[in-house]
Coordinates of C-alpha atoms in Angstrom, one line a residue:
M1 CA 148.8 -116.8 -86.5
T2 CA 148.4 -113.8 -88.7
W3 CA 150.3 -111.6 -86.9
V4 CA 153.7 -113.8 -87.7
A5 CA 152.7 -113.5 -91.4
I6 CA 152.1 -109.6 -91.3
G7 CA 155.8 -109.6 -89.0
G8 CA 157.7 -112.1 -91.3
G9 CA 156.2 -111.7 -94.7
V10 CA 154.0 -108.8 -96.3
V11 CA 155.9 -106.2 -94.2
A12 CA 159.0 -107.0 -96.1
I13 CA 157.1 -107.1 -99.7
I14 CA 156.2 -103.5 -99.0
A15 CA 159.5 -102.1 -97.7
L16 CA 161.6 -103.9 -100.3
G17 CA 160.1 -102.1 -103.4
L18 CA 161.0 -98.3 -102.4
T19 CA 163.1 -97.4 -105.4
A20 CA 163.6 -99.0 -108.7
Y21 CA 167.3 -98.7 -108.4
Y22 CA 167.4 -101.4 -105.8
Y23 CA 164.4 -103.5 -107.0
P24 CA 167.0 -106.0 -109.1
K25 CA 168.6 -107.0 -106.0
L26 CA 165.5 -107.5 -103.9
K27 CA 163.5 -109.3 -106.3
P28 CA 164.4 -112.6 -104.6
A29 CA 163.5 -111.0 -101.2
I30 CA 160.4 -110.3 -102.3
S31 CA 159.5 -113.6 -103.4
A32 CA 160.5 -115.1 -100.2
A33 CA 158.5 -112.7 -98.4
R34 CA 155.3 -114.0 -100.5
Q35 CA 156.5 -117.8 -99.4
A36 CA 156.8 -116.8 -95.8
Q37 CA 153.2 -115.2 -95.6
R38 CA 151.7 -118.5 -96.8
L39 CA 154.0 -120.8 -94.9
A40 CA 152.7 -118.8 -91.7
H41 CA 149.4 -119.5 -92.4
D42 CA 150.2 -123.3 -93.2
V43 CA 151.3 -123.4 -89.4
A44 CA 148.4 -122.3 -87.8
T45 CA 146.2 -124.6 -89.9
K46 CA 148.5 -127.5 -88.9
I47 CA 148.8 -126.7 -85.3
S48 CA 144.8 -126.8 -85.3
Q49 CA 144.9 -130.0 -87.2
Q50 CA 147.4 -131.5 -84.5
D51 CA 149.7 -132.3 -87.1
F52 CA 152.7 -131.3 -85.3
S53 CA 155.5 -132.9 -87.4
A54 CA 154.5 -130.7 -90.3
A55 CA 153.9 -127.8 -88.1
R56 CA 157.6 -128.0 -87.1
T57 CA 158.7 -128.5 -90.7
D58 CA 156.9 -125.2 -91.6
V59 CA 158.3 -123.4 -88.9
D60 CA 161.8 -124.2 -90.1
E61 CA 161.1 -123.4 -93.6
L62 CA 159.3 -120.0 -92.2
Q63 CA 162.6 -119.5 -90.4
D64 CA 164.5 -119.9 -93.5
R65 CA 162.3 -117.4 -95.5
V66 CA 163.0 -114.5 -93.0
E67 CA 166.7 -115.1 -93.0
T68 CA 166.8 -115.0 -96.8
I69 CA 164.8 -111.9 -96.6
N70 CA 167.1 -110.4 -94.2
R71 CA 170.1 -111.1 -96.4
Q72 CA 168.4 -109.6 -99.1
L73 CA 167.8 -106.2 -97.2
G74 CA 171.8 -106.4 -96.3
R75 CA 172.4 -106.0 -99.9
A76 CA 170.7 -103.0 -100.1
Q77 CA 172.1 -101.3 -97.1
G78 CA 173.2 -98.1 -99.0
L79 CA 169.3 -97.2 -98.5
R80 CA 170.1 -96.4 -95.0
S81 CA 171.9 -93.2 -95.2
W82 CA 169.2 -91.7 -97.9
P83 CA 167.4 -88.9 -95.9
F84 CA 163.9 -90.3 -96.4
I85 CA 164.0 -93.9 -97.9
G86 CA 166.5 -94.5 -95.0
R87 CA 163.8 -94.2 -92.4
Q88 CA 161.7 -96.6 -94.6
Y89 CA 164.6 -99.0 -95.1
R90 CA 165.4 -99.2 -91.1
A91 CA 161.7 -99.9 -90.5
A92 CA 161.6 -102.6 -92.7
V93 CA 164.9 -104.0 -91.5
D94 CA 163.3 -103.7 -87.9
L95 CA 160.0 -105.5 -89.2
V96 CA 161.8 -108.6 -90.3
A97 CA 163.3 -108.8 -86.9
V98 CA 159.9 -108.6 -85.8
G99 CA 159.3 -111.4 -87.7
G100 CA 162.3 -113.5 -86.8
S101 CA 161.5 -113.0 -83.1
S102 CA 157.8 -114.1 -83.8
V103 CA 158.7 -117.3 -85.6
R104 CA 160.9 -118.4 -82.9
A105 CA 157.8 -117.8 -80.6
V106 CA 156.0 -119.8 -82.7
R107 CA 158.4 -122.5 -82.6
S108 CA 158.0 -122.7 -78.6
L109 CA 154.3 -122.7 -79.2
V110 CA 154.5 -125.6 -81.2
D111 CA 156.5 -127.4 -78.9
F112 CA 154.2 -126.9 -76.0
T113 CA 151.3 -127.9 -77.9
A114 CA 153.0 -130.9 -79.1
R115 CA 154.1 -132.1 -76.1
L116 CA 150.7 -131.5 -74.4
F117 CA 149.2 -133.6 -76.9
E118 CA 151.9 -136.5 -77.0
P119 CA 149.8 -138.8 -74.6
F120 CA 146.9 -138.9 -77.2
A121 CA 149.1 -139.3 -80.4
G122 CA 147.5 -141.1 -83.1
R123 CA 143.9 -140.7 -81.8
G124 CA 142.8 -138.1 -84.2
R125 CA 141.2 -134.7 -83.3
I126 CA 140.4 -135.1 -79.5
S127 CA 137.8 -133.4 -77.3
L128 CA 137.6 -133.3 -73.4
S129 CA 134.2 -135.1 -74.0
S130 CA 136.0 -137.8 -75.8
I131 CA 138.9 -138.5 -73.2
T132 CA 138.5 -140.3 -69.5
P133 CA 138.4 -138.4 -66.3
A134 CA 141.7 -140.0 -65.9
E135 CA 143.2 -138.7 -69.3
K136 CA 141.7 -135.1 -68.3
G137 CA 143.9 -135.1 -65.3
L138 CA 146.8 -136.3 -67.2
L139 CA 146.5 -133.2 -69.7
L140 CA 145.9 -130.9 -66.7
S141 CA 149.2 -132.3 -65.4
N142 CA 151.0 -131.8 -68.6
I143 CA 150.0 -128.2 -68.7
A144 CA 151.4 -127.4 -65.1
S145 CA 154.7 -129.1 -66.0
R146 CA 155.3 -127.2 -69.4
E147 CA 155.8 -124.0 -68.4
E148 CA 159.5 -123.6 -70.0
D149 CA 158.1 -123.3 -73.5
L150 CA 155.6 -120.8 -72.9
K151 CA 158.4 -118.7 -70.9
A152 CA 160.6 -119.1 -74.3
A153 CA 157.7 -118.0 -76.5
Q154 CA 157.2 -114.8 -73.7
E155 CA 160.8 -114.1 -74.2
S156 CA 160.5 -114.1 -77.9
I157 CA 157.3 -112.2 -78.3
H158 CA 158.8 -109.4 -75.8
L159 CA 161.9 -109.0 -77.8
A160 CA 159.6 -108.4 -80.9
A161 CA 157.8 -106.0 -79.2
Q162 CA 160.7 -104.2 -78.0
T163 CA 161.9 -104.3 -81.7
L164 CA 158.3 -102.6 -83.1
A165 CA 158.4 -99.8 -80.5
R166 CA 161.5 -98.4 -81.9
I167 CA 159.6 -98.0 -85.3
P168 CA 158.7 -94.4 -85.9
E169 CA 154.6 -93.9 -86.0
H170 CA 155.4 -90.9 -88.0
G171 CA 157.3 -90.1 -91.6
L172 CA 156.7 -93.6 -93.0
I173 CA 155.0 -94.3 -96.4
G174 CA 151.5 -95.0 -96.7
P175 CA 152.1 -98.9 -97.3
L176 CA 154.5 -99.3 -94.4
L177 CA 152.2 -97.2 -91.9
R178 CA 149.3 -99.8 -92.8
V179 CA 151.5 -102.5 -91.4
V180 CA 153.1 -100.7 -88.5
G181 CA 149.7 -99.2 -87.2
P182 CA 148.0 -102.9 -86.8
L183 CA 150.9 -104.3 -85.4
K184 CA 151.6 -101.9 -82.7
Q185 CA 147.8 -102.4 -81.7
Q186 CA 147.9 -106.4 -81.8
F187 CA 151.4 -106.6 -80.0
P188 CA 150.2 -105.5 -76.7
L189 CA 147.1 -108.0 -76.9
I190 CA 149.6 -110.7 -77.8
T191 CA 152.3 -110.3 -75.2
Q192 CA 149.2 -110.2 -72.4
A193 CA 148.0 -113.4 -73.8
L194 CA 151.4 -114.9 -73.7
D195 CA 152.1 -113.3 -69.9
Q196 CA 148.8 -114.8 -68.6
A197 CA 149.2 -117.9 -70.4
I198 CA 152.1 -118.9 -68.0
P199 CA 150.1 -118.2 -64.6
A200 CA 147.1 -119.9 -66.3
T201 CA 149.2 -123.1 -66.1
H202 CA 149.1 -122.8 -62.4
L203 CA 145.4 -122.0 -62.3
L204 CA 143.6 -124.0 -64.7
P205 CA 144.4 -127.3 -62.9
P206 CA 143.2 -126.2 -59.3
I207 CA 140.0 -124.3 -60.6
L208 CA 139.1 -127.2 -62.7
G209 CA 139.1 -129.8 -59.9
Y210 CA 142.5 -131.5 -60.4
P211 CA 143.7 -133.0 -58.3
K212 CA 141.0 -132.2 -55.9
E213 CA 137.3 -131.9 -57.0
K214 CA 136.0 -128.1 -56.6
T215 CA 132.7 -127.3 -56.0
Y216 CA 131.3 -123.3 -56.7
L217 CA 128.6 -121.2 -55.9
F218 CA 127.6 -120.0 -59.5
L219 CA 126.0 -116.6 -60.0
L220 CA 124.5 -115.2 -63.2
Q221 CA 124.9 -111.8 -62.8
N222 CA 122.4 -109.6 -65.2
N223 CA 124.1 -106.6 -66.1
T224 CA 121.6 -105.2 -68.1
E225 CA 120.4 -104.5 -64.3
L226 CA 124.0 -103.3 -63.2
R227 CA 124.9 -104.0 -59.8
P228 CA 128.4 -102.8 -58.0
S229 CA 130.2 -106.2 -58.9
G230 CA 128.6 -107.2 -62.0
G231 CA 124.9 -107.1 -62.3
F232 CA 121.5 -108.4 -60.5
I233 CA 121.9 -112.1 -59.3
G234 CA 118.7 -113.5 -60.5
T235 CA 119.9 -117.0 -61.1
Y236 CA 122.3 -118.9 -58.9
G237 CA 123.5 -122.6 -58.8
L238 CA 125.8 -125.2 -57.3
L239 CA 128.7 -126.4 -59.7
K240 CA 131.2 -129.4 -59.1
V241 CA 134.0 -130.5 -61.4
S242 CA 136.6 -132.7 -61.5
A243 CA 139.8 -133.3 -63.4
G244 CA 138.3 -130.8 -66.0
E245 CA 134.9 -132.6 -65.9
I246 CA 131.8 -131.1 -65.1
I247 CA 130.3 -133.6 -62.4
S248 CA 126.9 -131.6 -61.7
L249 CA 125.6 -128.0 -62.5
K250 CA 122.0 -127.2 -60.6
T251 CA 120.6 -123.5 -61.0
D252 CA 117.6 -122.1 -59.3
N253 CA 115.8 -118.6 -59.2
S254 CA 117.6 -116.7 -56.2
Y255 CA 114.0 -115.4 -55.2
N256 CA 113.1 -119.2 -54.5
L257 CA 116.3 -119.2 -51.9
D258 CA 115.6 -116.1 -50.6
E259 CA 112.3 -117.1 -49.1
A260 CA 113.9 -119.2 -46.5
A261 CA 115.3 -115.5 -45.1
K262 CA 111.8 -114.4 -44.5
K263 CA 112.1 -116.9 -41.4
L264 CA 115.4 -115.5 -40.3
P265 CA 116.3 -112.7 -38.4
V266 CA 116.5 -109.5 -40.5
V267 CA 119.9 -108.4 -42.1
E268 CA 120.3 -104.8 -42.1
P269 CA 120.5 -103.7 -45.7
P270 CA 123.2 -101.0 -47.1
A271 CA 121.6 -97.7 -46.8
A272 CA 121.1 -97.0 -50.1
L273 CA 118.8 -100.3 -50.9
K274 CA 116.8 -99.3 -48.1
K275 CA 116.5 -95.6 -48.7
Y276 CA 115.8 -96.0 -52.6
L277 CA 114.6 -99.4 -52.9
K278 CA 112.4 -99.4 -49.6
Q279 CA 114.2 -102.8 -48.7
N280 CA 114.1 -102.9 -44.8
A281 CA 116.0 -106.5 -45.1
W282 CA 119.3 -107.6 -46.9
Y283 CA 119.0 -111.1 -49.2
F284 CA 121.0 -112.9 -51.3
R285 CA 120.2 -111.6 -54.8
D286 CA 121.6 -108.2 -53.4
S287 CA 124.7 -109.6 -52.0
N288 CA 127.0 -108.1 -54.5
W289 CA 126.6 -104.7 -53.0
S290 CA 130.7 -104.2 -52.8
P291 CA 132.4 -103.2 -56.1
D292 CA 135.2 -105.7 -54.8
F293 CA 134.3 -108.9 -55.8
P294 CA 136.3 -111.0 -53.1
T295 CA 134.2 -108.9 -50.7
S296 CA 131.0 -109.7 -52.6
A297 CA 131.8 -113.1 -53.1
E298 CA 132.3 -113.8 -49.5
Q299 CA 129.1 -112.2 -48.8
A300 CA 127.1 -114.3 -51.4
L301 CA 128.3 -117.3 -49.8
L302 CA 127.4 -115.9 -46.3
F303 CA 123.7 -115.4 -47.5
Y304 CA 123.8 -118.5 -49.7
Q305 CA 124.6 -120.7 -46.8
R306 CA 122.5 -118.8 -43.8
E307 CA 119.4 -119.2 -46.5
G308 CA 120.2 -123.2 -46.6
G309 CA 122.8 -123.5 -49.4
A310 CA 125.6 -126.3 -49.1
K311 CA 128.3 -125.7 -46.6
N312 CA 131.4 -126.9 -48.2
V313 CA 131.7 -124.5 -51.3
D314 CA 135.5 -123.7 -52.6
G315 CA 134.7 -120.5 -54.4
V316 CA 132.2 -118.2 -56.5
L317 CA 132.2 -118.2 -60.4
A318 CA 130.1 -115.3 -61.6
V319 CA 129.3 -114.5 -65.4
T320 CA 127.2 -112.0 -67.0
P321 CA 124.9 -112.5 -70.3
T322 CA 128.1 -110.8 -72.1
T323 CA 130.4 -113.7 -71.5
I324 CA 127.6 -116.2 -72.1
S325 CA 127.0 -114.5 -75.6
A326 CA 130.9 -114.4 -76.5
L327 CA 131.1 -118.3 -76.0
L328 CA 127.8 -118.7 -78.0
K329 CA 129.6 -116.8 -80.7
L330 CA 131.9 -119.6 -80.6
V331 CA 130.0 -122.7 -80.5
G332 CA 127.1 -121.4 -82.5
P333 CA 123.2 -121.2 -81.7
I334 CA 121.7 -122.9 -79.1
K335 CA 117.8 -124.1 -79.1
V336 CA 116.1 -124.6 -75.8
G337 CA 112.5 -125.7 -76.7
E338 CA 111.2 -123.4 -79.0
I339 CA 113.7 -120.4 -78.5
E340 CA 117.0 -120.3 -80.3
F341 CA 119.7 -118.4 -78.5
T342 CA 122.3 -116.6 -80.7
A343 CA 125.3 -114.4 -79.6
D344 CA 123.2 -111.4 -80.7
N345 CA 120.0 -112.3 -79.3
F346 CA 120.7 -114.0 -75.9
V347 CA 119.9 -111.2 -74.0
D348 CA 116.9 -109.9 -75.5
K349 CA 115.3 -113.5 -75.9
L350 CA 116.3 -114.6 -72.2
Q351 CA 114.8 -111.4 -71.1
A352 CA 111.6 -111.5 -72.9
Y353 CA 111.2 -115.2 -71.7
V354 CA 111.5 -114.7 -68.0
D355 CA 109.7 -111.8 -67.9
V356 CA 106.5 -112.8 -70.1
G357 CA 107.7 -115.7 -72.2
Y358 CA 107.4 -118.2 -69.6
K359 CA 103.4 -117.9 -69.2
S360 CA 102.8 -119.0 -72.6
D361 CA 105.0 -122.0 -72.0
G362 CA 103.0 -123.1 -69.4
Q363 CA 105.6 -122.4 -66.6
S364 CA 105.2 -120.7 -63.0
A365 CA 106.9 -117.8 -61.7
A366 CA 109.3 -120.2 -59.6
Q367 CA 110.4 -121.9 -62.5
R368 CA 110.7 -119.2 -65.4
K369 CA 114.3 -119.3 -65.3
D370 CA 115.0 -123.1 -65.4
I371 CA 115.5 -122.3 -69.2
I372 CA 118.8 -120.7 -68.0
G373 CA 120.1 -124.0 -66.7
L374 CA 119.1 -126.1 -69.7
M375 CA 120.9 -123.5 -71.6
T376 CA 124.1 -123.4 -70.0
K377 CA 124.2 -127.0 -69.8
E378 CA 124.1 -127.5 -73.6
L379 CA 126.7 -124.7 -74.0
V380 CA 129.0 -126.5 -71.6
D381 CA 128.5 -130.0 -73.5
R382 CA 129.1 -127.6 -76.8
L383 CA 132.6 -126.5 -75.2
M384 CA 133.7 -130.0 -74.1
K385 CA 133.2 -131.4 -77.6
L386 CA 135.2 -128.8 -79.1
P387 CA 138.5 -130.3 -80.4
I388 CA 141.0 -129.6 -77.7
A389 CA 143.3 -127.8 -80.5
E390 CA 140.8 -125.4 -80.6
W391 CA 140.7 -124.5 -76.8
K392 CA 143.1 -121.7 -77.5
D393 CA 139.9 -119.9 -78.8
V394 CA 138.1 -120.5 -75.5
F395 CA 141.4 -119.4 -73.4
L396 CA 141.2 -116.0 -75.4
I397 CA 137.6 -115.7 -74.7
I398 CA 137.9 -116.4 -71.1
S399 CA 141.0 -114.2 -70.8
Q400 CA 139.0 -111.4 -72.4
Q401 CA 136.0 -111.6 -70.1
L402 CA 138.4 -111.9 -67.2
N403 CA 140.2 -108.8 -68.1
A404 CA 137.0 -107.0 -69.0
K405 CA 135.6 -108.2 -65.4
Q406 CA 132.3 -109.9 -67.4
L407 CA 133.5 -113.3 -65.6
L408 CA 134.8 -113.2 -62.4
L409 CA 136.3 -115.8 -60.0
Y410 CA 136.9 -116.1 -56.2
M411 CA 138.7 -119.0 -54.5
R412 CA 138.9 -119.6 -50.9
E413 CA 142.4 -121.5 -51.4
A414 CA 145.0 -118.5 -50.7
A415 CA 147.5 -119.3 -53.1
V416 CA 145.2 -119.7 -56.1
Q417 CA 143.4 -116.5 -55.0
S418 CA 146.7 -114.8 -54.9
L419 CA 147.5 -115.9 -58.5
L420 CA 144.4 -114.3 -59.7
A421 CA 145.0 -111.3 -57.6
E422 CA 148.4 -110.6 -59.7
Q423 CA 146.7 -111.1 -62.9
N424 CA 144.1 -108.6 -61.9
W425 CA 141.0 -111.5 -62.5
A426 CA 140.0 -111.2 -59.2
G427 CA 137.9 -108.2 -59.9
A428 CA 139.3 -106.6 -56.5
I429 CA 139.5 -103.0 -55.8
D430 CA 143.3 -101.9 -56.5
R431 CA 145.0 -100.7 -53.2
T432 CA 148.2 -99.5 -54.6
P433 CA 149.4 -96.8 -52.1
D434 CA 150.4 -93.4 -52.8
V435 CA 149.0 -93.2 -56.4
D436 CA 146.0 -91.5 -57.8
S437 CA 143.3 -94.2 -58.5
L438 CA 139.4 -93.8 -59.8
L439 CA 136.3 -96.2 -60.1
V440 CA 132.8 -95.0 -60.8
V441 CA 130.3 -97.7 -59.7
D442 CA 126.7 -97.5 -60.7
A443 CA 124.0 -99.6 -59.0
N444 CA 120.7 -99.7 -61.0
L445 CA 117.9 -99.3 -58.3
A446 CA 114.9 -99.1 -60.8
S447 CA 114.4 -102.8 -60.7
L448 CA 114.4 -102.8 -64.4
K449 CA 117.0 -103.9 -67.2
T450 CA 117.8 -100.3 -68.5
D451 CA 121.7 -100.5 -68.7
L452 CA 120.8 -102.0 -71.8
V453 CA 120.2 -98.7 -73.0
M454 CA 122.5 -96.5 -71.0
A455 CA 125.7 -94.9 -72.7
R456 CA 128.2 -93.7 -70.0
S457 CA 131.0 -91.2 -70.6
Y458 CA 133.6 -89.9 -68.2
F459 CA 136.1 -86.7 -68.2
Y460 CA 138.5 -86.9 -65.6
T461 CA 140.9 -83.9 -65.2
V462 CA 143.7 -83.3 -62.8
K463 CA 146.0 -80.3 -62.2
L464 CA 149.3 -81.4 -60.9
D465 CA 150.2 -78.1 -58.9
G466 CA 150.6 -77.4 -55.4
D467 CA 150.8 -79.8 -52.7
R468 CA 147.2 -81.4 -53.0
P469 CA 146.3 -81.7 -56.5
L470 CA 142.9 -80.6 -58.0
A471 CA 140.8 -83.3 -59.7
E472 CA 137.4 -82.9 -61.3
L473 CA 135.3 -85.7 -62.6
V474 CA 132.4 -85.3 -65.0
I475 CA 130.1 -88.3 -65.4
T476 CA 127.8 -88.3 -68.3
Y477 CA 124.5 -90.3 -68.6
K478 CA 122.7 -90.9 -72.1
H479 CA 119.4 -92.6 -71.6
T480 CA 119.1 -93.9 -75.1
G481 CA 116.1 -96.0 -74.5
K482 CA 112.1 -95.6 -75.0
F483 CA 108.9 -97.2 -73.8
D484 CA 108.9 -101.1 -74.3
W485 CA 108.7 -104.2 -72.2
R486 CA 112.1 -103.4 -70.7
T487 CA 111.3 -100.0 -69.2
N488 CA 107.6 -100.6 -68.5
W489 CA 105.3 -97.9 -68.8
R490 CA 105.2 -97.3 -65.1
I491 CA 108.7 -96.5 -64.7
T492 CA 110.7 -95.5 -67.4
R493 CA 113.7 -93.7 -65.9
Y494 CA 116.9 -94.9 -65.1
N495 CA 117.7 -95.0 -61.3
T496 CA 121.3 -95.3 -59.9
Y497 CA 123.1 -94.9 -56.8
V498 CA 126.5 -93.9 -58.1
R499 CA 129.7 -94.4 -56.0
V500 CA 133.1 -92.8 -56.9
Y501 CA 136.3 -94.4 -55.4
V502 CA 138.9 -92.2 -55.1
P503 CA 142.4 -92.3 -53.1
G504 CA 142.1 -92.2 -49.4
G505 CA 142.2 -88.8 -47.7
S506 CA 140.7 -86.9 -50.8
E507 CA 138.4 -84.1 -49.9
L508 CA 135.2 -83.0 -51.9
V509 CA 135.3 -79.4 -52.7
S510 CA 132.0 -79.0 -54.7
S511 CA 129.4 -81.2 -56.7
T512 CA 126.5 -80.8 -59.1
G513 CA 124.1 -82.8 -60.4
A514 CA 123.2 -85.3 -57.4
Q515 CA 119.6 -85.6 -57.0
K516 CA 117.4 -85.8 -53.8
Q517 CA 114.9 -88.3 -55.5
E518 CA 113.2 -89.5 -58.9
R519 CA 111.1 -86.9 -60.9
S520 CA 112.3 -84.1 -58.9
N521 CA 114.8 -81.0 -59.8
A522 CA 115.6 -80.7 -56.1
A523 CA 119.3 -81.0 -55.7
G524 CA 120.5 -84.2 -53.6
E525 CA 123.6 -84.5 -51.2
V526 CA 126.9 -86.3 -52.0
T527 CA 128.1 -88.3 -49.1
T528 CA 131.6 -88.8 -47.9
T529 CA 132.5 -92.5 -46.7
S530 CA 135.4 -94.5 -46.4
E531 CA 135.7 -98.1 -47.6
L532 CA 138.3 -100.7 -48.9
G533 CA 140.8 -97.7 -47.9
K534 CA 139.5 -95.4 -50.5
T535 CA 137.3 -92.4 -50.2
V536 CA 134.2 -92.8 -51.6
F537 CA 131.6 -89.9 -52.6
G538 CA 127.8 -91.4 -53.2
A539 CA 125.3 -89.6 -54.9
Y540 CA 121.7 -90.7 -56.4
K541 CA 120.6 -89.9 -60.4
S542 CA 117.9 -90.5 -62.2
I543 CA 117.9 -89.9 -66.0
E544 CA 114.6 -90.1 -68.1
P545 CA 114.6 -91.9 -71.4
G546 CA 115.8 -89.7 -74.3
T547 CA 117.9 -87.3 -71.9
E548 CA 121.4 -86.6 -70.8
S549 CA 122.4 -85.8 -67.4
Q550 CA 126.0 -85.2 -65.5
L551 CA 127.2 -85.6 -62.3
K552 CA 130.3 -83.4 -61.5
L553 CA 132.5 -83.7 -58.6
T554 CA 135.6 -81.5 -57.8
Y555 CA 137.9 -82.7 -55.1
R556 CA 141.5 -82.3 -53.3
L557 CA 143.6 -85.6 -53.8
P558 CA 145.8 -86.2 -50.8
I559 CA 149.4 -85.1 -50.3
A560 CA 150.7 -88.4 -51.3
V561 CA 149.5 -88.2 -55.0
G562 CA 151.3 -84.8 -55.3
Q563 CA 154.4 -86.2 -53.9
Q564 CA 154.9 -88.8 -56.9
L565 CA 156.1 -85.7 -58.8
K566 CA 159.4 -85.7 -56.8
Q567 CA 160.2 -88.7 -58.5
R568 CA 159.0 -87.2 -61.9
V569 CA 156.3 -89.4 -62.5
Y570 CA 152.5 -89.6 -62.1
R571 CA 150.5 -92.8 -61.9
L572 CA 146.7 -93.5 -62.0
Q573 CA 145.0 -96.8 -61.7
W574 CA 141.8 -96.1 -63.5
Q575 CA 139.4 -99.1 -62.9
K576 CA 136.4 -100.5 -64.6
Q577 CA 133.0 -101.5 -62.9
A578 CA 132.6 -105.4 -63.2
G579 CA 129.7 -106.2 -65.6
M580 CA 129.6 -102.7 -67.2
Q581 CA 129.7 -102.6 -70.7
T582 CA 132.7 -100.2 -72.1
P583 CA 132.3 -96.4 -71.1
S584 CA 134.4 -93.7 -73.2
I585 CA 136.6 -91.8 -70.9
S586 CA 138.3 -88.8 -71.5
L587 CA 141.6 -87.9 -69.6
A588 CA 143.4 -84.3 -69.3
I589 CA 146.3 -84.2 -67.0
D590 CA 147.8 -80.6 -66.3
S591 CA 151.3 -80.5 -65.2
P592 CA 152.5 -76.7 -65.3
N593 CA 156.2 -76.3 -65.7
R594 CA 156.7 -80.0 -66.1
R595 CA 157.0 -81.7 -69.5
P596 CA 155.8 -85.2 -70.2
Q597 CA 158.3 -87.5 -71.6
S598 CA 156.5 -90.5 -72.0
V599 CA 153.1 -92.2 -71.1
D600 CA 152.1 -95.8 -70.7
G601 CA 148.6 -97.3 -70.5
L602 CA 147.0 -95.0 -72.7
D603 CA 147.4 -96.6 -76.3
N604 CA 149.1 -94.6 -79.0
T605 CA 146.6 -91.9 -79.3
A606 CA 147.4 -89.7 -75.9
R607 CA 148.7 -86.5 -76.9
L608 CA 151.6 -84.9 -75.3
S609 CA 152.1 -81.3 -75.0
Q610 CA 154.4 -78.8 -73.6
S611 CA 152.9 -79.2 -70.0
G612 CA 150.1 -82.0 -70.2
I613 CA 148.7 -84.9 -71.6
S614 CA 145.0 -85.6 -73.2
F615 CA 143.4 -88.6 -74.1
S616 CA 139.8 -90.1 -75.2
G617 CA 139.2 -93.6 -75.7
P618 CA 137.4 -96.9 -74.3
L619 CA 137.7 -98.3 -70.7
A620 CA 137.4 -101.7 -71.8
Q621 CA 139.4 -103.2 -68.9
D622 CA 141.5 -101.6 -66.0
R623 CA 143.9 -99.0 -67.2
A624 CA 147.5 -98.5 -65.2
I625 CA 148.6 -95.2 -66.1
A626 CA 151.8 -93.9 -65.8
V627 CA 153.2 -90.5 -67.0
R628 CA 157.0 -89.7 -66.8
Y629 CA 158.4 -86.0 -66.8

């Protein structure tokens, strides 16, 4: 709730002291602003305590304070016409309006939460572990039926965002800038959270097994050994949920499952696995070869069931250690035997145990990953014991991990899968027609955990000139690792088969940096194939520790991308690989004879020039970029 305090309180304090001439008239407003700030924090506290009556009272009082500030500002309208101070005054008025809309949003959220908990009134702070299965079902049913409150909050927040957008980012005094800047960064996240909360009310009940029990294939994708849809599948499991209650979760080593495949007819592996990993058969553990998670999920189910797994499975749930670390940060350290896992050490300690530590613990190679199941069970138990009022924090973590593609869901129920795809939570390849698109996909083929020490950056340049725009992509790999138990003294380099997914119909013009094999300076080929409606450029790269290496591709985009400019727009769908830690990106759009007027999807740091746009920043999640001319 701190953003409410900023929007409705502190902002006004800063803006109202602009001139000594008006200060006596505005002194009451400054006092009201300070009270508004305190009340905003009180609202958040009372919601977490499930004291909704007191929270509503505080919201009413907060609304009164915002109205008081607005009236006091009205007495100083003479400031509006001053050349410099007028800009500050108008910004203050708009910021108070942002506060007012935010208060209305909070009122709707208080109503939503209060009605959700109404059946449990008088029972104190409840958790999922403290209510019966029937009550869990009732809670899920209530979530699905209270959409109107969330829509009211969404409408108010979007109105606040529109008001905030018209406040200039330049020409404001330092104190105002220090408020406007963070607000402009926070509000996209706030609006996104509310926009996603509404479809989540429809997704949560069926995913959590209400009204019908669900069974999931569980995949732990180790993203320190990156694979196309998240990471190497070293551990799998079968998860059953009913009405928000976990009925069972059994995990096992993927290699144990793949033993059964040795007695079955050989399945031909993807060409790169056969060529660079010398694999002559395709197994469950390598099933996530497609960067399109629905495709990989179906492939995983096919191998799982072929090798003896359960037949009636409703979907696939895949997580990376990144997601588990984020949840550990919320619930605190978990101790399994003599090992204490924390958010900061989870990846290192787990890897050390399953690689060498299990031996001193008296475990066999087949049992070395049992610790994952034990740790996961304790993590789930901790989450179930959290007061339900604190599940907003769980929802935020889950939505962040879904957006970052560290958590992936696939449902065989078409209606639910469609909702996941609409929210871009399906981990699917974007297939928007007639726009530019880019997705870089690495597959770690060294069987080592070196993605933990790999830094990536992408520089994409596109010249919007002629019928077929010319594009250039430079991928830079920096290996920051050194000799240790992760990289092994025998093989220290990072070997990857990289695929670049671009619009279907693109044509490669030239390339540099592809390698024929590891420990060789001989140039390798860049293959061109078609997959999932995209043109795919594939190449092999090998990077030694402490070195940096590049792959450069120059290609022509299809005519359809160039024809966007007839509508005075250029669109780029830049997707992030599932499981990958955030790479840095740079974008340069050269549009001769066309001056960009606005850009969406590039934060507030994109630079617009007479004939182009430049941007550098993180690729924490997919970016839908639109430039209008």
